[in-house]
XYZ file of C-alpha atoms in Angstrom:
659
model
C -24.245 -42.307 56.547
C -23.799 -43.353 52.985
C -27.165 -44.921 52.813
C -28.814 -41.797 53.954
C -26.938 -39.713 51.428
C -27.708 -41.880 48.439
C -31.395 -40.680 47.893
C -30.069 -37.182 47.422
C -26.836 -38.077 45.497
C -28.499 -40.491 43.083
C -31.265 -38.092 41.978
C -28.657 -35.779 40.307
C -25.730 -38.206 39.658
C -26.334 -38.168 35.917
C -26.625 -34.419 35.327
C -24.182 -33.447 32.607
C -23.300 -30.107 34.205
C -22.071 -31.754 37.218
C -19.821 -34.206 35.619
C -18.415 -31.513 33.261
C -17.797 -29.076 36.186
C -16.049 -31.692 38.218
C -13.900 -32.663 35.238
C -13.051 -29.095 34.507
C -12.446 -27.942 38.056
C -10.865 -30.949 39.764
C -9.347 -32.845 36.824
C -11.048 -36.222 37.107
C -14.144 -38.065 36.279
C -15.638 -41.521 36.618
C -16.531 -43.916 33.922
C -19.840 -45.809 33.650
C -18.127 -48.963 35.022
C -16.698 -47.055 37.894
C -20.012 -45.472 38.736
C -21.498 -48.982 38.788
C -18.809 -50.195 41.071
C -19.629 -47.437 43.598
C -23.297 -48.397 43.648
C -24.632 -45.294 42.042
C -27.067 -47.158 39.869
C -28.838 -48.590 42.785
C -30.357 -47.067 45.953
C -29.896 -50.295 47.964
C -27.744 -50.146 51.065
C -24.350 -51.780 51.094
C -24.638 -55.462 51.699
C -22.511 -57.416 54.212
C -20.036 -59.617 52.438
C -20.569 -63.421 52.714
C -16.984 -63.872 53.787
C -14.996 -61.722 56.179
C -12.924 -59.309 54.082
C -9.235 -58.897 54.813
C -8.210 -56.206 57.309
C -7.866 -52.827 55.588
C -4.618 -50.644 55.996
C -6.877 -48.194 57.796
C -7.962 -50.692 60.443
C -4.416 -51.842 60.981
C -3.098 -48.276 61.453
C -6.044 -47.336 63.703
C -5.011 -49.895 66.384
C -3.603 -48.323 69.541
C -4.058 -44.893 68.257
C -7.364 -43.697 69.523
C -10.377 -45.162 71.103
C -12.590 -43.604 68.656
C -10.861 -45.140 65.720
C -10.111 -48.587 67.198
C -13.430 -49.225 69.107
C -15.626 -52.047 68.374
C -18.329 -50.096 66.449
C -15.742 -48.645 64.173
C -14.343 -52.094 63.365
C -17.738 -53.513 62.611
C -18.557 -50.464 60.384
C -15.296 -51.146 58.345
C -15.997 -54.826 58.208
C -19.362 -54.168 56.683
C -17.806 -52.032 53.899
C -15.839 -54.459 51.908
C -14.192 -53.658 48.553
C -16.480 -53.547 45.506
C -15.509 -55.274 42.293
C -12.883 -53.228 40.390
C -11.813 -51.158 43.289
C -8.428 -50.468 44.754
C -7.176 -49.169 48.033
C -4.493 -46.458 48.301
C -2.828 -46.194 51.722
C -1.437 -42.841 52.867
C -0.761 -41.809 56.322
C -3.418 -43.539 58.579
C -6.009 -43.376 55.811
C -7.071 -46.074 53.358
C -8.986 -44.680 50.395
C -11.103 -46.668 47.869
C -10.547 -45.839 44.238
C -12.122 -47.065 41.116
C -9.178 -48.814 39.458
C -10.060 -47.253 36.005
C -9.339 -43.757 37.278
C -5.627 -42.846 37.463
C -6.082 -39.072 38.161
C -7.785 -39.306 41.562
C -4.620 -39.872 43.474
C -1.294 -37.920 43.012
C 1.385 -39.396 45.412
C 3.619 -36.425 44.879
C 1.076 -34.243 46.675
C 1.676 -36.440 49.912
C 4.096 -33.700 51.148
C 1.237 -31.088 50.771
C -1.073 -33.176 52.838
C 1.543 -34.004 55.482
C 2.592 -30.418 55.905
C -1.239 -29.374 56.171
C -1.858 -31.964 58.932
C 1.298 -30.783 60.766
C 0.112 -27.191 60.462
C -3.415 -27.744 61.516
C -2.298 -29.749 64.441
C -0.113 -26.880 65.897
C -2.858 -24.407 64.988
C -5.298 -26.493 67.033
C -2.736 -26.904 69.845
C -2.597 -23.080 70.261
C -6.252 -22.210 69.676
C -7.619 -24.979 71.892
C -5.324 -24.206 74.713
C -7.143 -20.882 74.938
C -10.438 -22.957 75.267
C -9.012 -25.146 77.914
C -8.334 -28.130 75.756
C -5.087 -30.095 75.499
C -4.389 -31.923 72.235
C -2.622 -35.333 72.260
C -0.821 -36.552 69.252
C 0.031 -40.277 68.945
C 3.669 -40.959 69.203
C 4.581 -37.535 70.417
C 6.650 -37.374 73.488
C 7.718 -34.420 75.680
C 7.829 -31.420 73.512
C 11.495 -30.477 72.435
C 12.090 -27.138 70.686
C 14.319 -27.609 67.614
C 16.349 -24.655 66.726
C 19.217 -24.306 64.216
C 20.802 -21.570 66.442
C 23.243 -22.438 69.005
C 22.107 -19.385 71.118
C 18.586 -20.663 71.692
C 18.036 -21.658 75.332
C 15.729 -24.737 75.362
C 14.318 -24.075 78.808
C 13.507 -20.430 77.931
C 11.860 -21.617 74.794
C 9.581 -24.061 76.710
C 8.826 -21.420 79.330
C 7.676 -19.069 76.601
C 5.456 -21.708 75.023
C 3.496 -22.040 78.259
C 3.122 -18.154 78.332
C 1.207 -18.364 81.601
C -1.772 -20.065 80.041
C -4.218 -21.873 82.104
C -3.690 -25.574 82.411
C -6.093 -27.356 79.976
C -8.791 -29.463 81.710
C -9.915 -31.436 78.718
C -7.996 -33.668 76.675
C -8.547 -34.233 72.815
C -7.036 -37.114 70.870
C -7.157 -38.196 67.235
C -10.405 -39.704 65.963
C -12.564 -38.320 68.866
C -15.069 -35.632 68.490
C -14.181 -32.627 70.656
C -17.193 -30.283 71.367
C -14.852 -27.321 71.889
C -12.782 -28.318 68.772
C -12.176 -26.984 65.235
C -14.767 -27.040 62.502
C -12.983 -27.779 59.291
C -14.098 -27.474 55.625
C -12.375 -29.010 52.587
C -14.120 -27.136 49.905
C -12.742 -29.182 46.995
C -12.455 -32.677 48.359
C -12.596 -35.017 45.332
C -12.082 -38.467 46.829
C -12.035 -37.114 50.514
C -8.326 -38.408 51.144
C -7.321 -35.089 52.882
C -10.395 -34.890 54.974
C -10.202 -38.579 56.065
C -6.497 -37.987 57.085
C -7.526 -34.809 59.002
C -10.181 -37.031 61.034
C -7.559 -39.781 61.652
C -4.406 -37.731 62.339
C -5.466 -34.235 63.629
C -6.694 -34.070 67.259
C -9.207 -31.640 68.489
C -11.660 -31.568 65.761
C -15.481 -31.028 66.216
C -16.351 -31.736 62.681
C -14.832 -32.118 59.084
C -16.922 -31.271 56.039
C -15.635 -32.676 52.814
C -17.415 -30.963 50.030
C -17.387 -31.511 46.215
C -19.646 -30.398 43.458
C -19.804 -33.817 41.937
C -22.373 -36.234 43.248
C -20.238 -39.161 42.381
C -17.305 -37.623 44.443
C -19.580 -36.859 47.318
C -20.769 -40.541 47.387
C -17.189 -41.698 47.242
C -16.252 -39.414 50.153
C -19.028 -40.824 52.273
C -18.002 -44.382 51.387
C -14.434 -43.583 52.379
C -15.544 -42.045 55.697
C -17.425 -45.150 56.440
C -14.489 -47.385 55.269
C -12.060 -45.575 57.723
C -14.534 -45.493 60.673
C -14.714 -41.739 60.761
C -18.367 -41.067 59.845
C -18.967 -39.562 63.295
C -16.407 -36.756 62.426
C -16.687 -36.480 58.600
C -19.725 -35.321 56.766
C -19.832 -35.603 52.945
C -21.366 -32.469 51.173
C -22.330 -32.040 47.486
C -22.508 -28.298 47.056
C -20.892 -25.609 44.986
C -17.866 -24.669 47.268
C -18.471 -20.829 46.922
C -22.127 -20.966 47.724
C -21.452 -23.234 50.799
C -18.963 -20.893 52.158
C -21.207 -17.739 51.423
C -23.963 -19.307 53.398
C -21.723 -19.816 56.335
C -20.647 -16.195 56.651
C -22.435 -15.795 60.022
C -20.173 -15.163 62.889
C -21.516 -18.354 64.730
C -21.490 -20.533 61.433
C -17.921 -19.782 60.300
C -15.215 -22.594 59.955
C -12.189 -22.453 61.985
C -10.168 -24.151 59.122
C -10.954 -23.865 55.426
C -8.736 -25.834 53.016
C -8.850 -25.029 49.350
C -6.794 -27.241 46.919
C -8.360 -26.891 43.420
C -7.056 -28.066 39.998
C -5.548 -24.826 38.857
C -6.396 -21.456 40.295
C -8.211 -20.951 43.570
C -9.147 -17.352 42.488
C -12.916 -17.936 42.215
C -13.167 -19.158 45.805
C -11.012 -16.608 47.707
C -13.834 -13.983 47.993
C -16.065 -16.595 49.809
C -13.216 -18.012 51.823
C -12.037 -14.861 53.571
C -15.637 -14.394 54.746
C -16.397 -17.890 55.854
C -13.399 -18.414 58.113
C -13.762 -17.577 61.765
C -12.035 -14.876 63.603
C -8.385 -15.768 63.915
C -9.221 -18.860 61.788
C -6.847 -20.716 59.454
C -7.109 -20.492 55.616
C -4.975 -23.070 53.627
C -4.752 -22.352 49.888
C -2.897 -24.233 47.118
C -2.238 -22.657 43.583
C -1.104 -25.032 40.826
C -1.340 -22.420 38.055
C 2.361 -21.625 38.307
C 2.759 -20.731 34.763
C 0.421 -17.866 35.152
C 1.949 -16.736 38.411
C 5.455 -17.110 37.353
C 5.312 -14.590 34.526
C 4.161 -16.539 31.370
C 0.782 -14.699 31.319
C 0.887 -11.388 33.301
C -2.483 -10.229 31.994
C -4.163 -13.492 33.079
C -2.567 -13.212 36.360
C -3.930 -9.617 36.835
C -7.487 -10.865 35.872
C -7.342 -13.499 38.572
C -5.251 -12.072 41.346
C -5.182 -8.292 40.668
C -1.304 -8.399 40.116
C 1.013 -8.399 37.163
C 3.556 -11.268 37.271
C 6.868 -10.886 35.413
C 9.390 -13.419 34.238
C 12.413 -13.423 36.551
C 14.700 -15.654 38.642
C 12.624 -14.848 41.785
C 9.254 -15.820 40.180
C 8.496 -18.601 42.684
C 8.712 -16.323 45.678
C 6.884 -13.583 43.831
C 4.039 -16.052 43.095
C 3.727 -16.515 46.832
C 3.650 -12.833 47.429
C 1.018 -12.328 44.654
C -1.503 -14.887 46.243
C -0.918 -13.274 49.724
C -1.672 -9.730 48.168
C -4.834 -11.104 46.566
C -6.006 -12.638 49.829
C -5.263 -9.491 51.768
C -7.032 -7.281 49.122
C -10.200 -9.451 49.186
C -10.206 -9.617 52.880
C -9.908 -5.834 53.179
C -13.256 -5.420 51.415
C -14.856 -6.901 54.546
C -12.629 -5.033 57.023
C -10.570 -8.092 57.568
C -6.750 -8.664 57.149
C -4.444 -11.586 56.985
C -1.512 -12.794 59.036
C 0.765 -15.304 56.962
C 1.984 -18.214 59.119
C 3.678 -20.253 56.479
C 4.215 -19.880 52.648
C 5.924 -22.526 50.574
C 6.735 -22.822 46.864
C 7.188 -26.379 45.655
C 8.020 -26.714 42.043
C 4.701 -26.752 40.214
C 2.565 -25.402 43.087
C 2.497 -23.027 45.949
C 0.886 -23.533 49.456
C 0.040 -20.752 51.899
C -1.387 -20.856 55.493
C -2.809 -17.610 56.700
C -4.925 -16.522 59.718
C -7.720 -14.058 59.096
C -8.722 -11.338 61.441
C -11.194 -8.385 61.682
C -10.180 -4.941 62.454
C -10.769 -1.556 60.774
C -7.627 -0.002 62.153
C -5.408 -2.881 61.060
C -6.929 -2.903 57.654
C -5.604 0.676 57.040
C -2.120 -0.752 57.185
C -2.849 -2.981 53.998
C -1.517 -0.288 51.517
C 1.833 0.132 53.114
C 2.244 -3.750 53.045
C 1.962 -4.072 49.280
C 4.594 -3.046 46.693
C 5.397 -2.790 43.158
C 8.601 -4.232 41.765
C 10.841 -2.712 39.072
C 12.900 -5.348 37.439
C 15.627 -4.520 34.946
C 15.272 -6.550 31.772
C 19.195 -6.315 31.217
C 20.887 -7.165 34.444
C 18.038 -8.410 36.516
C 18.403 -5.796 39.377
C 15.137 -5.077 41.195
C 13.693 -2.448 43.424
C 10.507 -2.276 45.411
C 8.109 0.611 45.558
C 5.585 0.474 48.464
C 1.989 1.322 47.545
C 1.384 3.461 50.680
C 3.290 5.224 53.437
C 2.695 4.874 57.189
C 4.365 7.053 59.658
C 4.090 6.355 63.434
C 4.560 9.098 65.948
C 3.919 7.724 69.442
C 0.422 6.688 69.580
C -0.668 8.334 66.372
C -0.311 6.820 62.964
C -0.334 8.917 59.810
C -1.143 7.360 56.387
C 0.003 9.122 53.188
C 0.664 8.292 49.580
C 3.970 6.760 48.699
C 6.750 8.689 46.784
C 8.653 7.392 43.866
C 9.708 5.951 41.698
C 12.893 4.348 43.083
C 14.589 4.144 39.790
C 15.226 6.376 36.785
C 14.124 5.864 33.090
C 17.062 3.445 32.561
C 18.902 1.047 34.842
C 21.830 2.800 36.582
C 23.982 -0.389 36.098
C 23.380 -1.572 32.705
C 21.317 1.184 30.956
C 18.396 -1.105 30.042
C 14.713 -0.476 30.728
C 12.586 -1.636 33.617
C 9.564 -3.936 33.776
C 6.798 -3.144 36.211
C 5.338 -6.023 38.187
C 2.907 -6.321 41.185
C 1.525 -5.153 43.411
C 2.511 -7.942 45.770
C 2.789 -8.697 49.476
C 5.994 -7.010 50.736
C 5.913 -8.087 54.382
C 7.139 -11.281 55.878
C 5.518 -14.495 54.501
C 6.226 -16.622 57.533
C 5.530 -16.464 61.224
C 8.969 -17.823 62.462
C 7.569 -18.613 65.897
C 4.699 -20.703 64.471
C 7.128 -22.417 61.940
C 9.444 -23.234 64.827
C 6.533 -25.052 66.590
C 5.734 -27.060 63.518
C 9.247 -27.923 62.935
C 9.716 -29.132 66.667
C 6.638 -31.269 66.493
C 7.726 -32.992 63.085
C 11.198 -33.511 64.326
C 10.210 -34.919 67.648
C 7.872 -37.418 66.067
C 9.359 -38.343 62.587
C 7.405 -41.544 62.193
C 4.065 -39.528 62.022
C 4.496 -38.543 58.396
C 6.054 -40.246 55.313
C 7.647 -37.053 54.229
C 8.871 -35.950 57.710
C 12.572 -35.579 56.526
C 11.556 -33.226 53.737
C 9.180 -31.261 55.888
C 12.030 -30.801 58.496
C 14.562 -29.716 55.700
C 12.195 -27.262 54.227
C 10.990 -25.724 57.440
C 14.638 -25.493 58.590
C 15.474 -23.385 55.527
C 12.333 -21.193 56.156
C 13.537 -20.435 59.679
C 16.964 -19.326 58.168
C 15.437 -16.888 55.579
C 15.642 -13.230 56.127
C 12.068 -12.499 56.826
C 12.471 -8.728 56.028
C 13.942 -9.049 52.600
C 11.569 -9.785 49.894
C 12.740 -11.737 46.721
C 16.212 -12.903 45.926
C 18.959 -13.138 43.383
C 20.632 -16.357 41.925
C 24.426 -16.577 41.597
C 24.345 -18.210 38.173
C 22.120 -15.352 36.640
C 24.486 -12.736 38.043
C 27.514 -14.556 36.479
C 25.531 -15.079 33.336
C 24.957 -11.371 33.024
C 28.795 -10.536 32.907
C 29.590 -13.716 31.028
C 32.115 -15.061 33.570
C 32.392 -18.344 35.433
C 30.194 -18.733 38.570
C 31.658 -18.549 42.093
C 30.629 -21.057 44.573
C 27.498 -20.309 46.733
C 29.669 -20.185 49.937
C 32.295 -17.801 48.181
C 29.545 -15.396 47.166
C 27.850 -15.636 50.586
C 31.110 -15.019 52.319
C 31.873 -11.918 50.077
C 28.511 -10.396 51.164
C 29.089 -11.204 54.878
C 32.604 -9.652 54.665
C 31.063 -6.536 53.144
C 28.830 -6.276 56.186
C 25.542 -7.449 54.685
C 23.078 -10.113 55.879
C 22.511 -13.010 53.652
C 20.461 -16.240 53.527
C 19.237 -18.915 51.254
C 15.677 -19.357 50.063
C 13.463 -22.435 50.194
C 11.996 -21.521 46.708
C 15.279 -21.846 44.755
C 18.476 -24.060 45.127
C 20.974 -21.422 44.262
C 19.037 -18.315 45.517
C 20.780 -15.526 47.563
C 18.510 -13.363 49.803
C 20.417 -10.299 51.015
C 19.860 -6.770 52.191
C 22.763 -5.549 49.979
C 21.726 -3.163 47.293
C 22.217 -4.083 43.676
C 25.285 -1.811 43.460
C 27.071 -3.936 46.048
C 26.229 -7.139 44.249
C 27.664 -5.822 41.009
C 30.825 -4.616 42.828
C 31.359 -8.095 44.118
C 30.996 -9.491 40.623
C 33.353 -6.988 39.310
C 35.922 -8.066 41.809
C 35.264 -11.768 40.916
C 35.727 -11.006 37.218
C 39.137 -9.339 37.855
C 40.300 -12.765 39.271
C 38.434 -14.583 36.528
C 38.704 -12.307 33.491
C 36.357 -12.560 30.422
C 37.295 -11.663 26.857
C 36.011 -8.151 26.774
C 36.859 -7.651 23.090
C 33.996 -10.114 22.473
C 31.485 -8.047 24.403
C 28.977 -5.723 22.605
C 29.241 -2.176 23.691
C 25.535 -2.119 24.253
C 25.399 -5.345 26.343
C 24.836 -5.096 30.039
C 28.049 -6.951 30.708
C 30.090 -4.361 28.943
C 28.548 -1.441 30.832
C 28.832 -3.171 34.212
C 32.393 -4.098 33.756
C 33.306 -0.834 32.446
C 32.893 0.674 35.960
C 35.398 0.142 38.583
C 34.295 -1.500 41.954
C 33.923 0.798 44.877
C 34.850 -2.016 47.329
C 37.391 -4.866 47.485
C 35.447 -8.092 47.858
C 36.850 -10.899 49.929
C 35.901 -14.408 48.738
C 37.561 -16.362 51.748
C 34.855 -18.699 52.831
C 33.537 -17.874 56.301
C 32.279 -20.456 58.820
C 28.897 -18.706 59.120
C 28.419 -18.658 55.333
C 27.174 -22.255 55.462
C 23.792 -22.435 57.017
C 22.999 -25.250 59.471
C 20.461 -26.932 57.244
C 23.055 -27.225 54.604
C 25.696 -28.516 57.092
C 23.419 -31.222 58.270
C 22.627 -32.304 54.815
C 18.938 -32.050 55.374
C 16.421 -32.893 52.436
C 15.635 -29.287 51.575
C 14.275 -29.656 48.016
C 11.927 -31.954 46.024
C 13.383 -35.292 45.195
C 11.988 -37.074 42.039
C 9.874 -39.902 43.592
C 9.238 -41.493 40.247
C 9.567 -41.028 36.501
C 7.019 -38.486 35.043
C 5.954 -37.538 38.492
C 4.715 -33.967 37.581
C 1.218 -32.773 37.161
C -1.167 -35.481 35.678
C -3.279 -34.994 32.648
C -7.100 -34.303 33.074
C -9.245 -37.301 32.943
C -11.241 -38.044 29.893
C -14.995 -38.347 30.045
C -14.982 -42.181 30.116
C -12.781 -42.415 33.117
C -9.049 -42.730 33.454
C -6.383 -41.499 31.058
C -5.040 -42.587 27.813
C -3.116 -45.930 28.447
C -0.430 -45.301 25.867
C 0.223 -41.512 26.955
C 3.874 -42.427 27.966
C 4.412 -44.068 24.686
C 3.292 -41.078 22.746
C 5.385 -38.794 24.845
C 8.501 -40.864 24.058
C 7.551 -40.928 20.370
C 7.097 -37.127 20.224
C 10.177 -36.395 22.305
C 12.743 -34.456 20.318
C 10.418 -34.493 17.250
C 11.682 -31.224 15.956
C 15.380 -31.951 16.581
C 15.227 -35.314 14.895
C 13.450 -34.266 11.556
C 11.734 -37.127 9.688
C 13.559 -37.792 6.331
C 11.759 -40.827 5.196
C 8.196 -40.172 4.135
C 7.094 -43.743 5.207
C 7.651 -42.657 8.863
C 4.653 -40.203 8.499
C 2.295 -43.081 8.524
C 2.951 -43.513 12.300
C 1.128 -40.102 12.745
C -2.635 -39.620 12.324
C -3.956 -37.344 9.637
C -5.551 -34.196 11.287
C -7.643 -33.457 8.151
C -8.958 -36.872 8.001
C -9.972 -36.526 11.673
C -11.771 -33.370 10.667
C -13.200 -34.925 7.578
C -11.546 -32.635 5.179
C -8.701 -34.753 3.733
C -9.004 -35.143 -0.067
C -6.027 -37.403 -0.709
C -7.693 -40.697 0.402
C -5.276 -43.589 0.335
C -2.464 -41.490 -1.270
C -2.253 -39.427 2.001
C 1.218 -39.748 3.579
C -0.362 -39.746 7.042
C -2.418 -42.504 8.663
C -6.029 -42.749 8.160
C -6.442 -45.663 10.628
C -9.851 -44.818 12.486
C -8.449 -46.425 15.642
C -5.299 -44.270 15.725
C -7.330 -41.187 14.927
C -9.834 -42.036 17.661
C -7.087 -42.504 20.246
C -5.471 -39.111 19.233
C -8.836 -37.472 19.621
C -9.482 -39.044 22.994
C -6.235 -37.496 24.405
């Protein structure tokens, strides 16, 4: 397949716009040596190595899993594809991906959780959808399905009975690595190396085809090579197209994809319009956003231009980011008389990931306005109130739509007297389908060896099942305590006080010390007033205009009880599950964009250490300034010559410029 693709790819592989766009959009590029190692300078087919190459990790992992991936033809295909000089192999899941060793931005091991979770979600989606088509999916290592529930009241037999739901017994079996004629058509719009698509082909059963697309011809060539290297060329096709144009061309009802996965470098906003049109009826749309700074309130105007919503700085910014992207998807789908149904939405440190199903229906689309809400956030105490964008009244079989009334707050906050910020609109309905999440959790828990991050997936999904689905956003205990300048109650004490007062409460997967509750802000501040009475602050030091002074000047209307209750500690916390991101390595966050020559600056970590605390530790000896390059010299405007206190070393200046 790679040989057939080369005539098309090579004719454009030196086009400067392709390289620049790939570097801008996907955060990587290949140097000339890496391009040579991929065979892009020659149209000759791959030659069989003189000696038998060592067995690749992909070949070892394919044994015993599927006839399609372990057959003789597949093994011969992999044997013909030996490693080229300068290449390295990265193993993740059952995939083994060839990378040019010069490029360090191709692969981010921290995103393994993202890819594992996506494989788990698509597998359960395929299980449900293909059961309606008479196809039963078989996952390697999976035994009899056991429904995992954190609630002691759940009856396992009833749960298994509901799972069957009277459906017809499937007559066709689909396994991983095999092409299923009734299976799912999957598109990865921004594939880069093709790692995610290769994992789909090797680990997700019930697939008809996987299209791995990338705008860069070099990336498309590497995708085709990795498909051949892993023996999945019969399932995975490489594509070198603009992602939006490809999806626009597949808008026909018979041409749409069952699953579309978008994981760009930064914002996916420019691809959403095409995606909501190209996904099939009831299809799955998977979207990743890594522009968390924009969505978390650092740049509200930029957020509005991309997603049609104003983000605000707040403690609940990570969940608000999830609701902003869901609002954007629903709004864009509504233009084409379509609407979304969220299955799972997770916020993970520097990125968010949402899985939604897309349906068509003019009547359902009318409900969209009542599902969106504005948020009024007090800048003083952090209290927030939601204002729905529309109103829906159901009277029997009739539904009436009208404009919403408001606002829910006055000119000033009733608790601290400060003003309000206005954010949104955002999605105000549940962001998870708990029944679907339970299926994914059961599958991962019953087959923990399937994914490298199974423990963390189990912990996060367990927290998701515990969240109050009808309560948008959350408070944090430390921010409430900081507002009144008192010490912080333990999480269990605060949760117990809310439960004693008759309110519902849960944690949130988006923040470690979050508290989601249906209690109004007045009840929260009454509890904090009671806590302050037992742990008094020095009120004489409080300014009369401060939020703390005004809040504590009012007597509580209830007597809070901080005795810890048994049900205050959720099951996921009792079981000590891995619920949040653990640092896998030093400097594990988002990587730098690649430079034009391929790879990243080799001494980047040394520069970071040198510049750390630069402002705190001021330079007192002028001789130390010679360690820093002269910016004016780099621009050609320095007039001091050898007397300049900064370095005029061309090599140092060149390295600084290449960063």
